[in-house]
Coordinates of C-alpha atoms and ligand atoms in Angstrom, one line a residue:
M1 CA 0.1 -10.9 28.4
D2 CA -2.9 -13.2 28.0
Q3 CA -4.6 -11.2 25.3
L4 CA -1.7 -11.8 23.0
V5 CA -2.0 -15.5 22.9
E6 CA -5.7 -15.8 22.4
S7 CA -6.4 -17.8 19.2
D8 CA -8.3 -16.3 16.3
K9 CA -10.9 -19.0 16.4
T10 CA -12.1 -18.1 19.9
K11 CA -11.8 -14.4 19.5
S12 CA -15.2 -12.6 19.3
I13 CA -15.7 -9.3 17.7
E14 CA -14.8 -6.6 20.2
H15 CA -14.8 -3.5 18.0
P16 CA -17.0 -2.6 15.0
L17 CA -13.9 -2.1 12.8
N18 CA -12.2 -5.4 13.6
P19 CA -11.6 -7.3 10.3
L20 CA -13.9 -10.1 9.2
T21 CA -13.2 -13.4 10.9
E22 CA -13.0 -16.8 9.3
E23 CA -16.6 -17.5 10.3
E24 CA -17.9 -14.2 9.1
I25 CA -16.3 -14.7 5.6
Y26 CA -17.8 -18.1 5.5
S27 CA -21.2 -16.7 6.4
A28 CA -21.0 -13.8 3.9
S29 CA -20.1 -16.2 1.1
R30 CA -22.9 -18.6 2.1
I31 CA -25.5 -15.8 2.1
V32 CA -24.3 -14.7 -1.4
K33 CA -24.3 -18.3 -2.7
N34 CA -27.8 -18.8 -1.5
Y35 CA -28.9 -15.5 -3.1
F36 CA -27.6 -16.6 -6.5
A37 CA -28.6 -20.3 -6.0
E38 CA -31.6 -20.2 -8.3
S39 CA -29.8 -18.7 -11.3
R40 CA -27.5 -21.8 -11.4
E41 CA -24.8 -19.6 -12.8
K42 CA -21.3 -20.3 -11.4
I43 CA -20.1 -17.3 -9.4
F44 CA -16.6 -16.3 -8.3
F45 CA -15.7 -14.1 -5.4
E46 CA -13.4 -11.2 -6.1
T47 CA -13.3 -9.8 -2.6
I48 CA -15.2 -10.2 0.7
Q49 CA -14.4 -7.4 3.0
L50 CA -15.8 -5.7 6.1
E51 CA -18.5 -3.2 5.2
E52 CA -17.6 -0.6 7.8
P53 CA -20.5 0.7 9.9
E54 CA -21.5 4.4 9.8
K55 CA -19.0 6.7 11.5
S56 CA -21.5 7.9 14.0
F57 CA -22.0 4.3 15.3
V58 CA -18.3 3.7 15.5
L59 CA -17.6 7.0 17.3
N60 CA -20.3 6.4 19.8
F61 CA -19.6 2.8 20.3
K62 CA -19.2 1.6 23.9
K63 CA -18.0 -1.8 25.1
G64 CA -21.0 -4.2 25.5
M65 CA -23.1 -2.7 22.7
Q66 CA -24.3 -5.0 20.0
I67 CA -22.0 -4.9 17.0
P68 CA -23.9 -5.1 13.6
R69 CA -21.6 -6.9 11.2
A70 CA -21.8 -6.5 7.4
A71 CA -19.7 -7.4 4.4
R72 CA -19.2 -6.0 1.0
V73 CA -18.9 -9.0 -1.4
N74 CA -17.8 -8.5 -5.0
I75 CA -18.6 -11.4 -7.3
F76 CA -18.3 -12.1 -11.0
K77 CA -20.0 -14.8 -13.1
E78 CA -18.5 -17.5 -15.2
G79 CA -18.3 -16.4 -18.8
K80 CA -19.9 -13.0 -18.1
I81 CA -18.6 -9.5 -18.0
G82 CA -19.3 -7.3 -15.0
V83 CA -19.1 -7.2 -11.3
H84 CA -21.9 -7.5 -8.7
V85 CA -21.4 -5.7 -5.4
I86 CA -23.5 -7.4 -2.8
K87 CA -23.8 -5.8 0.6
V88 CA -24.6 -8.5 3.2
S89 CA -25.7 -8.3 6.8
I90 CA -23.9 -11.1 8.5
S91 CA -25.7 -10.4 11.8
E92 CA -29.1 -10.7 10.1
E93 CA -28.1 -13.3 7.5
R94 CA -29.5 -11.4 4.6
V95 CA -28.6 -9.5 1.4
I96 CA -29.0 -5.7 2.0
S97 CA -28.4 -4.6 -1.6
E98 CA -27.0 -5.7 -5.0
E99 CA -25.6 -3.4 -7.6
K100 CA -24.4 -4.5 -10.9
Y101 CA -21.5 -2.8 -12.8
S102 CA -21.9 -4.2 -16.3
D103 CA -18.6 -3.0 -17.7
A104 CA -16.5 -3.4 -14.6
Q105 CA -13.7 -5.9 -14.5
P106 CA -12.8 -7.7 -11.3
M107 CA -9.3 -7.7 -10.0
I108 CA -7.0 -10.4 -11.5
Q109 CA -7.2 -13.3 -9.0
L110 CA -4.3 -15.2 -7.6
E111 CA -5.9 -18.4 -8.7
E112 CA -6.0 -17.1 -12.3
F113 CA -2.2 -16.6 -12.5
L114 CA -1.4 -20.3 -13.1
D115 CA -4.4 -20.8 -15.4
I116 CA -3.2 -18.0 -17.7
E117 CA 0.4 -19.3 -17.6
N118 CA -0.9 -22.8 -18.6
A119 CA -3.0 -21.4 -21.4
V120 CA -0.1 -19.6 -22.9
K121 CA 2.4 -22.4 -22.5
T122 CA 0.1 -24.9 -24.3
D123 CA -0.5 -22.5 -27.2
P124 CA 1.2 -23.8 -30.4
R125 CA 2.2 -20.2 -31.5
F126 CA 3.8 -19.6 -28.2
I127 CA 5.6 -23.0 -28.2
K128 CA 6.8 -22.2 -31.7
G129 CA 8.2 -18.9 -30.5
C130 CA 10.0 -20.7 -27.7
K131 CA 11.4 -23.3 -30.0
R132 CA 12.6 -20.6 -32.4
R133 CA 14.7 -19.3 -29.5
G134 CA 16.1 -22.7 -28.7
I135 CA 13.9 -23.5 -25.7
V136 CA 13.3 -27.2 -25.6
D137 CA 11.9 -27.7 -22.1
L138 CA 8.7 -25.7 -21.7
D139 CA 8.6 -26.6 -18.0
L140 CA 11.4 -24.1 -17.5
V141 CA 9.4 -21.3 -19.0
C142 CA 7.6 -18.8 -16.7
V143 CA 4.7 -16.7 -17.8
D144 CA 3.7 -13.6 -15.8
A145 CA 0.1 -12.5 -16.1
W146 CA 0.2 -8.7 -16.3
S147 CA -2.9 -6.5 -16.3
A148 CA -3.2 -5.1 -19.8
G149 CA -4.4 -1.6 -19.4
F150 CA -6.8 -0.4 -22.0
V151 CA -6.2 -0.8 -25.7
A152 CA -8.9 0.3 -28.2
S153 CA -8.7 -2.8 -30.4
E154 CA -11.5 -5.0 -31.8
D155 CA -9.7 -8.1 -30.5
E156 CA -9.9 -6.9 -26.9
K157 CA -13.2 -5.1 -26.9
G158 CA -15.5 -6.2 -24.1
R159 CA -13.0 -8.8 -22.8
H160 CA -11.0 -9.2 -19.7
I161 CA -7.4 -9.2 -20.9
S162 CA -4.1 -10.2 -19.5
H163 CA -0.9 -9.3 -21.3
I164 CA 1.9 -11.7 -20.6
F165 CA 5.7 -11.6 -20.5
A166 CA 7.9 -14.7 -20.4
W167 CA 11.2 -15.7 -18.9
V168 CA 13.0 -19.1 -18.8
R169 CA 15.1 -20.8 -16.2
N170 CA 18.4 -22.5 -16.9
S171 CA 17.5 -25.2 -14.4
P172 CA 14.5 -25.9 -12.2
T173 CA 15.6 -23.5 -9.3
D174 CA 17.5 -21.0 -11.5
H175 CA 16.2 -17.4 -11.3
Q176 CA 14.0 -16.9 -14.4
Y177 CA 14.1 -13.1 -14.4
A178 CA 17.8 -13.3 -15.5
H179 CA 16.6 -14.7 -18.8
P180 CA 13.8 -12.7 -20.4
I181 CA 12.3 -14.1 -23.6
E182 CA 12.2 -10.8 -25.3
G183 CA 9.8 -10.2 -28.2
L184 CA 7.5 -13.0 -27.2
N185 CA 4.2 -11.8 -25.6
A186 CA 0.6 -12.9 -25.7
T187 CA -2.8 -11.5 -24.8
V188 CA -5.2 -13.9 -23.0
D189 CA -8.9 -13.6 -22.4
I190 CA -9.0 -14.2 -18.6
K191 CA -12.6 -15.4 -18.7
T192 CA -12.3 -18.0 -21.4
L193 CA -8.5 -18.6 -21.2
E194 CA -8.4 -18.2 -25.0
V195 CA -5.0 -17.0 -26.1
I196 CA -6.1 -14.2 -28.4
E197 CA -2.8 -13.2 -29.9
V198 CA 0.8 -14.3 -29.7
I199 CA 3.3 -11.6 -30.6
D200 CA 6.6 -12.9 -31.7
V201 CA 8.9 -10.2 -32.9
G202 CA 12.7 -9.5 -33.1
D203 CA 15.7 -11.6 -32.7
I204 CA 17.0 -10.7 -29.3
P205 CA 18.9 -13.6 -27.8
I206 CA 17.9 -14.9 -24.4
P207 CA 20.7 -13.9 -22.0
K208 CA 22.0 -17.1 -20.5
T209 CA 24.3 -15.8 -17.7
P210 CA 22.8 -16.8 -14.4
G211 CA 21.6 -14.1 -12.0
N212 CA 20.8 -16.0 -8.9
Y213 CA 20.1 -14.8 -5.4
I214 CA 18.9 -17.9 -3.5
S215 CA 21.3 -19.2 -1.0
E216 CA 22.0 -22.6 -2.7
F217 CA 23.7 -20.7 -5.5
E218 CA 26.0 -18.6 -3.1
K219 CA 29.2 -20.7 -2.9
N220 CA 31.0 -18.4 -0.4
P221 CA 28.4 -16.8 1.8
R222 CA 29.6 -13.8 3.8
D223 CA 29.2 -14.9 7.3
N224 CA 31.4 -12.6 9.4
L225 CA 28.7 -10.7 11.3
K226 CA 27.9 -11.5 14.9
Q227 CA 24.4 -11.7 16.2
I228 CA 22.2 -8.8 17.1
N229 CA 19.5 -9.9 19.5
I230 CA 16.5 -7.8 20.5
N231 CA 15.3 -8.8 24.0
Q232 CA 12.3 -7.5 25.9
P233 CA 12.8 -9.4 29.1
S234 CA 9.8 -7.8 30.9
G235 CA 7.5 -8.3 27.9
V236 CA 6.2 -5.8 25.3
S237 CA 4.6 -2.5 26.1
F238 CA 1.6 -2.9 23.9
E239 CA -1.6 -4.9 24.4
F240 CA -4.9 -5.6 22.8
K241 CA -8.0 -4.5 24.7
D242 CA -11.6 -4.4 23.5
G243 CA -10.4 -4.9 20.0
K244 CA -8.0 -2.0 20.1
L245 CA -4.3 -2.0 20.0
L246 CA -2.9 0.1 22.9
W247 CA 0.7 1.3 23.2
D248 CA 2.0 4.2 25.4
K249 CA -0.6 7.0 24.8
W250 CA -1.7 5.6 21.4
S251 CA -4.8 3.6 20.6
L252 CA -6.0 2.3 17.3
V253 CA -7.8 -0.6 15.5
V254 CA -5.8 -2.7 13.1
G255 CA -7.7 -3.8 10.0
F256 CA -6.9 -5.8 6.9
N257 CA -8.6 -6.4 3.6
S258 CA -7.7 -8.2 0.4
R259 CA -7.4 -5.0 -1.7
E260 CA -5.6 -2.5 0.5
G261 CA -4.0 -4.9 2.9
L262 CA -3.2 -3.2 6.2
T263 CA -5.6 -0.5 7.4
L264 CA -5.5 1.6 10.6
H265 CA -8.6 3.0 12.2
N266 CA -9.5 5.5 15.0
V267 CA -5.9 6.5 15.6
C268 CA -5.8 8.4 18.8
Y269 CA -3.1 9.8 21.1
D270 CA -4.0 10.5 24.7
N271 CA -7.7 9.8 23.8
R272 CA -7.5 12.6 21.2
S273 CA -8.4 11.7 17.7
I274 CA -6.0 12.2 14.8
C275 CA -7.1 10.0 11.9
Y276 CA -10.3 8.0 11.5
R277 CA -8.9 5.7 8.8
A278 CA -5.6 5.3 7.1
S279 CA -4.7 3.0 4.3
I280 CA -2.6 2.8 1.1
A281 CA -5.5 2.8 -1.2
E282 CA -3.8 2.6 -4.6
M283 CA -0.5 2.0 -6.2
V284 CA 0.6 2.1 -9.8
V285 CA 3.8 1.3 -11.5
P286 CA 4.2 3.2 -14.8
Y287 CA 7.1 2.2 -17.1
G288 CA 8.9 4.5 -19.4
S289 CA 9.7 2.5 -22.5
P290 CA 8.0 3.4 -25.7
N291 CA 8.4 -0.1 -27.1
K292 CA 5.0 -1.2 -28.2
T293 CA 4.6 -4.3 -25.9
H294 CA 6.3 -2.6 -22.9
A295 CA 4.3 0.6 -23.2
R296 CA 1.3 -1.4 -21.8
K297 CA 3.1 -1.8 -18.5
N298 CA 1.2 0.4 -16.1
V299 CA 0.1 -1.9 -13.3
F300 CA -2.2 -1.0 -10.4
D301 CA -0.9 -3.5 -7.9
I302 CA -3.7 -2.6 -5.4
G303 CA -6.6 -1.8 -7.7
E304 CA -5.9 -4.6 -10.2
Y305 CA -4.5 -7.4 -8.0
G306 CA -5.0 -6.5 -4.3
I307 CA -1.9 -6.4 -2.1
G308 CA -3.9 -7.9 0.8
K309 CA -4.5 -11.1 -1.1
L310 CA -0.9 -11.2 -2.0
A311 CA 0.4 -10.6 1.5
N312 CA 3.2 -12.9 2.8
S313 CA 3.1 -15.1 5.9
L314 CA 5.9 -13.5 7.8
E315 CA 8.7 -15.4 9.4
L316 CA 10.0 -14.8 12.9
G317 CA 13.7 -13.9 13.0
C318 CA 13.8 -13.2 9.2
D319 CA 11.1 -10.7 8.3
C320 CA 10.6 -9.7 11.9
L321 CA 13.2 -9.3 14.7
G322 CA 12.6 -9.2 18.4
S323 CA 9.4 -9.7 20.4
I324 CA 6.8 -10.0 17.8
Y325 CA 3.0 -10.2 17.9
Y326 CA 1.6 -11.7 14.7
M327 CA -2.0 -11.2 13.5
D328 CA -3.4 -13.8 11.1
C329 CA -5.4 -12.3 8.2
W330 CA -8.5 -13.8 6.8
I331 CA -9.6 -13.2 3.2
A332 CA -11.7 -15.1 0.7
D333 CA -10.6 -17.2 -2.2
T334 CA -12.5 -17.1 -5.5
S335 CA -14.8 -19.9 -4.3
G336 CA -15.7 -17.7 -1.3
N337 CA -13.9 -20.0 1.1
P338 CA -12.0 -18.3 4.0
M339 CA -8.3 -18.2 3.3
K340 CA -5.8 -17.6 6.1
I341 CA -2.6 -15.6 5.7
K342 CA -0.9 -16.8 8.8
N343 CA 1.3 -14.1 10.4
G344 CA 0.1 -11.6 7.8
I345 CA 0.6 -8.6 10.1
C346 CA 3.6 -8.0 12.4
I347 CA 3.3 -5.8 15.4
H348 CA 6.4 -4.9 17.5
E349 CA 8.3 -2.2 19.2
E350 CA 11.6 -0.9 17.9
D351 CA 14.3 1.2 19.6
H352 CA 14.5 4.4 17.5
G353 CA 17.7 6.0 18.7
L354 CA 17.7 9.4 20.3
L355 CA 14.3 11.0 21.0
W356 CA 15.6 14.2 22.7
K357 CA 18.7 15.4 24.6
H358 CA 20.4 18.4 26.0
Y359 CA 23.7 18.9 27.8
D360 CA 23.9 21.9 30.0
F361 CA 27.6 22.7 30.0
R362 CA 27.3 25.1 32.9
L363 CA 25.7 22.5 35.2
D364 CA 27.5 19.7 33.5
S365 CA 24.2 17.9 33.4
T366 CA 22.7 15.8 30.6
E367 CA 19.1 14.8 30.1
V368 CA 18.5 12.3 27.4
R369 CA 15.5 10.1 26.4
R370 CA 15.6 7.3 23.9
G371 CA 12.9 7.1 21.3
R372 CA 11.0 4.0 20.3
R373 CA 8.3 3.3 17.9
L374 CA 5.4 0.9 17.5
V375 CA 5.6 -0.8 14.1
I376 CA 2.6 -2.3 12.3
S377 CA 3.6 -3.9 9.1
S378 CA 2.9 -6.4 6.3
I379 CA 4.7 -7.5 3.2
S380 CA 3.1 -8.3 -0.2
T381 CA 4.7 -9.9 -3.3
V382 CA 3.2 -8.7 -6.6
G383 CA 4.9 -10.7 -9.3
N384 CA 8.6 -9.7 -9.4
Y385 CA 8.4 -7.0 -6.8
D386 CA 7.9 -7.1 -3.0
Y387 CA 6.4 -4.3 -1.1
A388 CA 6.8 -4.0 2.7
S389 CA 4.4 -1.5 4.3
Y390 CA 5.3 0.0 7.7
W391 CA 3.2 2.2 9.9
Y392 CA 5.2 3.8 12.7
L393 CA 3.8 5.5 15.8
Y394 CA 6.2 7.5 17.8
L395 CA 6.3 8.7 21.4
D396 CA 6.2 12.4 20.4
G397 CA 2.9 12.0 18.5
E398 CA 4.3 11.5 15.0
I399 CA 2.8 9.0 12.6
E400 CA 5.0 7.8 9.7
F401 CA 4.3 5.6 6.8
E402 CA 7.2 3.9 5.1
M403 CA 7.1 1.7 2.0
K404 CA 10.1 -0.5 1.4
A405 CA 10.3 -1.8 -2.1
T406 CA 12.5 -4.8 -2.8
G407 CA 12.4 -7.9 -4.9
V408 CA 13.3 -8.2 -8.5
I409 CA 13.2 -5.5 -11.2
N410 CA 11.1 -6.2 -14.2
T411 CA 13.7 -7.5 -16.7
V412 CA 13.7 -7.1 -20.5
G413 CA 16.1 -8.5 -23.1
C414 CA 18.5 -6.5 -25.4
I415 CA 21.4 -7.2 -27.7
P416 CA 24.2 -7.5 -25.1
H417 CA 26.1 -4.3 -24.4
S418 CA 23.8 -2.3 -26.7
G419 CA 22.4 -0.3 -23.8
D420 CA 18.9 1.3 -23.7
K421 CA 17.9 4.9 -23.6
Y422 CA 14.9 4.0 -21.4
G423 CA 16.6 1.8 -18.9
T424 CA 19.9 0.4 -17.6
E425 CA 21.6 -2.7 -18.9
V426 CA 22.1 -4.4 -15.6
A427 CA 23.8 -7.5 -17.0
P428 CA 24.8 -8.4 -20.5
G429 CA 21.5 -8.6 -22.5
V430 CA 19.3 -7.8 -19.5
V431 CA 17.7 -4.3 -19.2
G432 CA 15.8 -2.8 -16.3
Q433 CA 13.5 -0.1 -17.7
I434 CA 13.0 3.2 -16.1
H435 CA 9.7 3.3 -14.1
Q436 CA 8.1 4.7 -11.0
H437 CA 6.2 3.2 -8.1
I438 CA 3.4 5.6 -7.2
F439 CA 1.3 5.1 -4.1
C440 CA -1.7 7.0 -2.8
A441 CA -2.5 7.0 0.9
R442 CA -6.1 7.6 1.8
L443 CA -6.1 9.5 5.1
D444 CA -9.5 10.2 6.6
M445 CA -8.2 12.9 8.9
A446 CA -10.0 13.7 12.2
V447 CA -7.7 16.1 14.1
D448 CA -9.4 16.7 17.4
G449 CA -12.8 15.8 15.9
E450 CA -14.3 14.7 12.6
K451 CA -14.4 18.2 11.1
N452 CA -11.2 19.8 9.9
S453 CA -10.0 22.6 7.6
L454 CA -7.0 22.5 5.3
Y455 CA -4.1 25.0 4.9
Q456 CA -1.3 24.9 2.4
C457 CA 1.9 26.2 3.9
D458 CA 4.7 27.7 1.7
T459 CA 7.9 29.3 2.9
E460 CA 8.5 32.6 1.2
Q461 CA 11.5 34.8 1.1
E462 CA 10.6 38.3 2.3
A463 CA 10.1 40.3 -0.9
S464 CA 10.0 43.7 0.6
S465 CA 13.4 45.3 0.9
E466 CA 12.1 47.5 3.6
L467 CA 11.1 44.5 5.7
N468 CA 14.2 42.6 4.6
P469 CA 17.2 45.0 4.9
F470 CA 19.7 42.2 5.5
G471 CA 18.3 39.8 2.9
N472 CA 17.8 37.0 5.4
A473 CA 14.1 37.2 6.1
F474 CA 11.8 34.3 5.3
Y475 CA 8.5 33.1 6.7
V476 CA 5.7 30.6 6.3
Q477 CA 2.6 31.8 4.4
E478 CA -0.5 29.8 5.2
K479 CA -3.3 29.7 2.7
A480 CA -6.7 28.3 3.5
L481 CA -8.0 25.8 0.9
K482 CA -11.7 26.1 0.7
V483 CA -12.9 23.8 -2.1
E484 CA -11.9 20.2 -2.7
G485 CA -9.4 19.5 -5.4
G486 CA -5.9 18.4 -6.3
F487 CA -2.8 20.3 -5.1
K488 CA 0.7 20.2 -6.4
R489 CA 3.8 19.6 -4.5
N490 CA 6.4 22.4 -4.3
P491 CA 9.7 21.4 -2.8
E492 CA 11.1 24.9 -3.7
K493 CA 8.8 26.4 -1.1
Q494 CA 9.1 23.6 1.5
R495 CA 5.4 23.1 0.9
Y496 CA 3.4 21.1 3.4
W497 CA -0.3 20.9 4.3
K498 CA -2.0 21.3 7.7
F499 CA -5.2 19.7 8.9
V500 CA -6.7 22.0 11.5
S501 CA -9.3 21.6 14.1
E502 CA -11.7 24.5 14.2
T503 CA -12.9 23.7 17.6
R504 CA -9.9 23.0 19.8
K505 CA -7.2 25.5 20.6
N506 CA -3.7 25.0 22.1
K507 CA -2.4 27.0 25.0
M508 CA -1.3 29.8 22.6
G509 CA -4.9 30.3 21.4
K510 CA -4.2 28.7 18.0
N511 CA -6.2 25.9 16.5
T512 CA -4.7 22.5 17.0
S513 CA -3.4 20.8 13.9
Y514 CA -1.4 18.0 12.3
K515 CA 0.8 18.6 9.2
L516 CA 1.4 16.2 6.3
E517 CA 5.1 16.3 5.4
P518 CA 5.3 15.1 1.8
T519 CA 8.8 13.6 2.2
G520 CA 8.2 11.2 -0.7
S521 CA 6.4 13.3 -3.2
I522 CA 7.3 12.6 -6.8
A523 CA 7.1 14.2 -10.2
S524 CA 5.3 12.5 -13.0
F525 CA 6.5 12.0 -16.6
H526 CA 3.5 10.4 -18.3
D527 CA 1.2 12.3 -20.7
P528 CA -2.0 12.6 -18.6
N529 CA -4.1 12.0 -21.8
G530 CA -2.1 9.0 -23.0
P531 CA -3.5 5.4 -22.7
S532 CA -1.7 4.9 -19.3
G533 CA -1.9 8.5 -18.1
S534 CA -5.6 8.8 -18.5
R535 CA -6.1 5.7 -16.2
M536 CA -4.0 7.2 -13.4
K537 CA -4.9 10.8 -13.3
F538 CA -4.6 10.8 -9.6
I539 CA -0.8 10.7 -9.9
F540 CA -0.6 14.3 -11.3
N541 CA -1.2 15.9 -7.9
S542 CA 0.6 15.3 -4.6
L543 CA -2.4 15.9 -2.5
W544 CA -6.1 15.6 -3.2
V545 CA -8.7 16.6 -0.6
T546 CA -12.3 15.6 -0.7
E547 CA -15.2 15.8 1.7
F548 CA -15.8 12.3 3.1
D549 CA -18.1 10.0 1.2
R550 CA -18.1 6.4 2.2
E551 CA -18.4 5.2 -1.4
E552 CA -15.3 7.2 -2.5
R553 CA -12.8 4.6 -1.6
Y554 CA -10.1 4.4 -4.2
P555 CA -8.0 7.0 -6.0
A556 CA -8.3 5.5 -9.5
G557 CA -11.9 4.4 -9.0
E558 CA -13.6 1.3 -7.7
F559 CA -12.9 -0.9 -10.7
V560 CA -9.5 -0.3 -12.1
N561 CA -8.7 -3.4 -14.1
G562 CA -9.1 -2.6 -17.8
S563 CA -10.4 0.9 -17.0
K564 CA -10.3 3.4 -19.8
S565 CA -10.0 6.4 -17.6
D566 CA -9.5 7.4 -14.0
D567 CA -13.0 7.8 -12.5
G568 CA -11.6 8.2 -9.0
L569 CA -10.2 11.4 -7.6
P570 CA -10.6 13.5 -10.7
S571 CA -14.3 12.8 -10.7
F572 CA -14.7 13.0 -6.9
V573 CA -13.4 16.6 -6.8
K574 CA -15.7 17.7 -9.6
K575 CA -18.4 18.1 -7.0
K576 CA -16.5 21.1 -5.6
R577 CA -17.7 20.4 -2.1
S578 CA -16.5 22.6 0.7
I579 CA -13.5 21.5 2.7
K580 CA -13.7 24.2 5.3
N581 CA -14.5 22.7 8.7
E582 CA -15.8 19.5 7.1
D583 CA -15.2 15.8 7.4
L584 CA -12.1 15.7 5.2
V585 CA -10.3 12.9 3.4
A586 CA -6.7 13.6 2.3
W587 CA -5.3 11.5 -0.5
H588 CA -1.5 11.8 -0.6
V589 CA 0.5 10.7 -3.6
F590 CA 4.1 9.7 -3.1
G591 CA 6.5 7.3 -4.6
L592 CA 9.8 6.0 -5.9
H593 CA 11.5 7.1 -9.1
H594 CA 13.5 4.2 -10.3
L595 CA 16.1 4.0 -13.0
P596 CA 17.4 0.5 -12.1
R597 CA 21.1 0.3 -11.0
L598 CA 23.5 -2.5 -11.5
E599 CA 23.2 -2.9 -7.7
D600 CA 19.5 -3.6 -8.0
Y601 CA 20.2 -6.8 -9.8
P602 CA 19.6 -9.8 -9.4
V603 CA 17.6 -8.8 -6.3
Q604 CA 17.1 -5.2 -5.2
P605 CA 18.1 -3.9 -1.8
V606 CA 15.3 -2.1 -0.1
V607 CA 14.5 1.4 -1.3
K608 CA 12.1 3.5 0.8
T609 CA 9.5 6.2 0.4
G610 CA 6.7 7.5 2.6
F611 CA 5.4 10.5 4.4
K612 CA 4.9 11.8 7.9
L613 CA 2.0 13.2 9.9
M614 CA 3.4 15.5 12.6
P615 CA 1.6 17.4 15.4
V616 CA 1.8 21.2 14.9
G617 CA 0.4 23.0 17.9
F618 CA -1.6 19.9 18.6
F619 CA 0.2 19.6 22.0
D620 CA 1.1 22.5 24.3
R621 CA 4.7 21.4 24.6
N622 CA 6.9 18.5 23.6
P623 CA 4.5 15.6 24.4
S624 CA 7.5 13.3 25.3
I625 CA 8.9 15.6 28.0
D626 CA 7.3 13.5 30.7
L627 CA 9.1 10.3 29.8
A628 CA 11.0 8.8 32.8
A629 CA 14.8 8.9 32.5
Q630 CA 16.0 5.4 31.9
K631 CA 19.3 3.8 31.3
N632 CA 19.5 0.5 29.4
K633 CA 21.5 -1.8 31.6
A634 CA 21.9 -4.5 29.0
S635 CA 24.1 -2.1 27.0
C636 CA 27.8 -2.7 27.5
S637 CA 31.1 -1.2 26.4
V638 CA 33.2 -3.3 24.0
K639 CA 36.9 -3.1 23.3
D640 CA 38.6 -4.0 20.0
S641 CA 38.9 -7.7 19.8
Ligands
CU1 CU1 11.4 -0.2 -9.2

């Protein structure tokens, strides 16, 4: 398949939603540098991402049309507070607009992590705290730069703050998270790298027992499993054509940006539109310990760091098994230079077990079809945790998102065997605190057209004894939701939501629709008005629905780092716009509830959450009924050996 080996360098833009190329990032940053050249102030680039064209252009786009390309460039200035959002026409080599957000803080940049660590490790107060705990070799100390939330203190007012936690290795390759330096924290001004305060409290000993996971420490590796190979001898069933990814009846555009990472666009089945744009637009990890320094831990890994920028280069045969197509991802570093994440996105097909089957015992005949799915994935590492994002497309029209969380729990020290009400002592003197990983998917739905309506569907037990003489009656009650807002989950009523086309009907005369199955919805335990709760108000509903506005992009607001309150979804829905037969955006909140287990240490096996979008009367029958019967001839029968 020739398209699949084409190098990124030579690839021209074929679709208006294809992500920015290396050359385009370079052009955008050059235009912005020229724009600021006279001011002689040093500028840093927070993000350079595709400024998506108007929907009307994208939806009417035909191959061969000129594609106007634009970028949204966020910059910040040396020593100055605020973020400038510069919209740039790459095609016309000019700045379209500039907006300055004086109080906004940029995301914490990858390049700043090490600067912050160095600043702390050379601070005499921090060194004193280390020495007091018997640490002689500062090279073995690791300092993680956490976002600091919002604290109304004079020290931190008007500054960009990182709040740090520290660990120490026993040896240069030893796993530091097994050895938290409890009670030693610092706040750092990210702009000036001034260490504002070093907090050194308590006498919790540093746990010395190693908790290693890298192979060099495993003396007796378990190596009894034989190989599983995935072969596709006739090639893969997907291809790229005109900038779109095509597989079976599916077509879509795969995008990527430094904040949200992977994005899907124009997702269609059999040329029928389902979703205009899908991404995981925010993620926050609230911790549950009331301890003063730990109570600040409420990190927005997407809004404050950007999981795109932190995406891994994936490895064949390790991260990805089988016949893999990799996409390289291009983002910008803080100097505005293009930065490549080689093999940032993995695309492949997976066998997915049984799709459908029936055995007719009278005819003694069986019909069976195996399912498979197209997987589009990427993995990002944010400090101690690793997040693997998987979008699955199925043969029967289902779309699924799965987030696999793995990596290392955030570790905290305690007096060995003392336990912790707000966590689990996973090793002597090492606590993993209770926390949640809460995600918000932004789903710009377009079920059979841009305009949809929304229904909330609850299952009710029949209350009328006259209608329910045997006590068995239950039914689904649909309620039309007319005004944008936030909606709660209700597992007791098997609640789901349906996005309905008002223009297309199925063969039974009902409007076609897709339902959102909230399989990973989650309860919240934070005070919505507390310092953390007020910054993440989006988590207090399972679904928000808004009318589309291209500037309403992120659930907790455009600028999250150091924010005082959530100016995302709660403020969007205040407009009380109609959501009846309108261009709707669904924002689905889901997540993981995590009291660490001993089994999550020293590295955590994958835990999963996600959601499903399933056709409900979108098709007139099982859309996978026409699959040809096939028998996999490479399968063989084995005897006990
Ligand atoms: Cu966790």
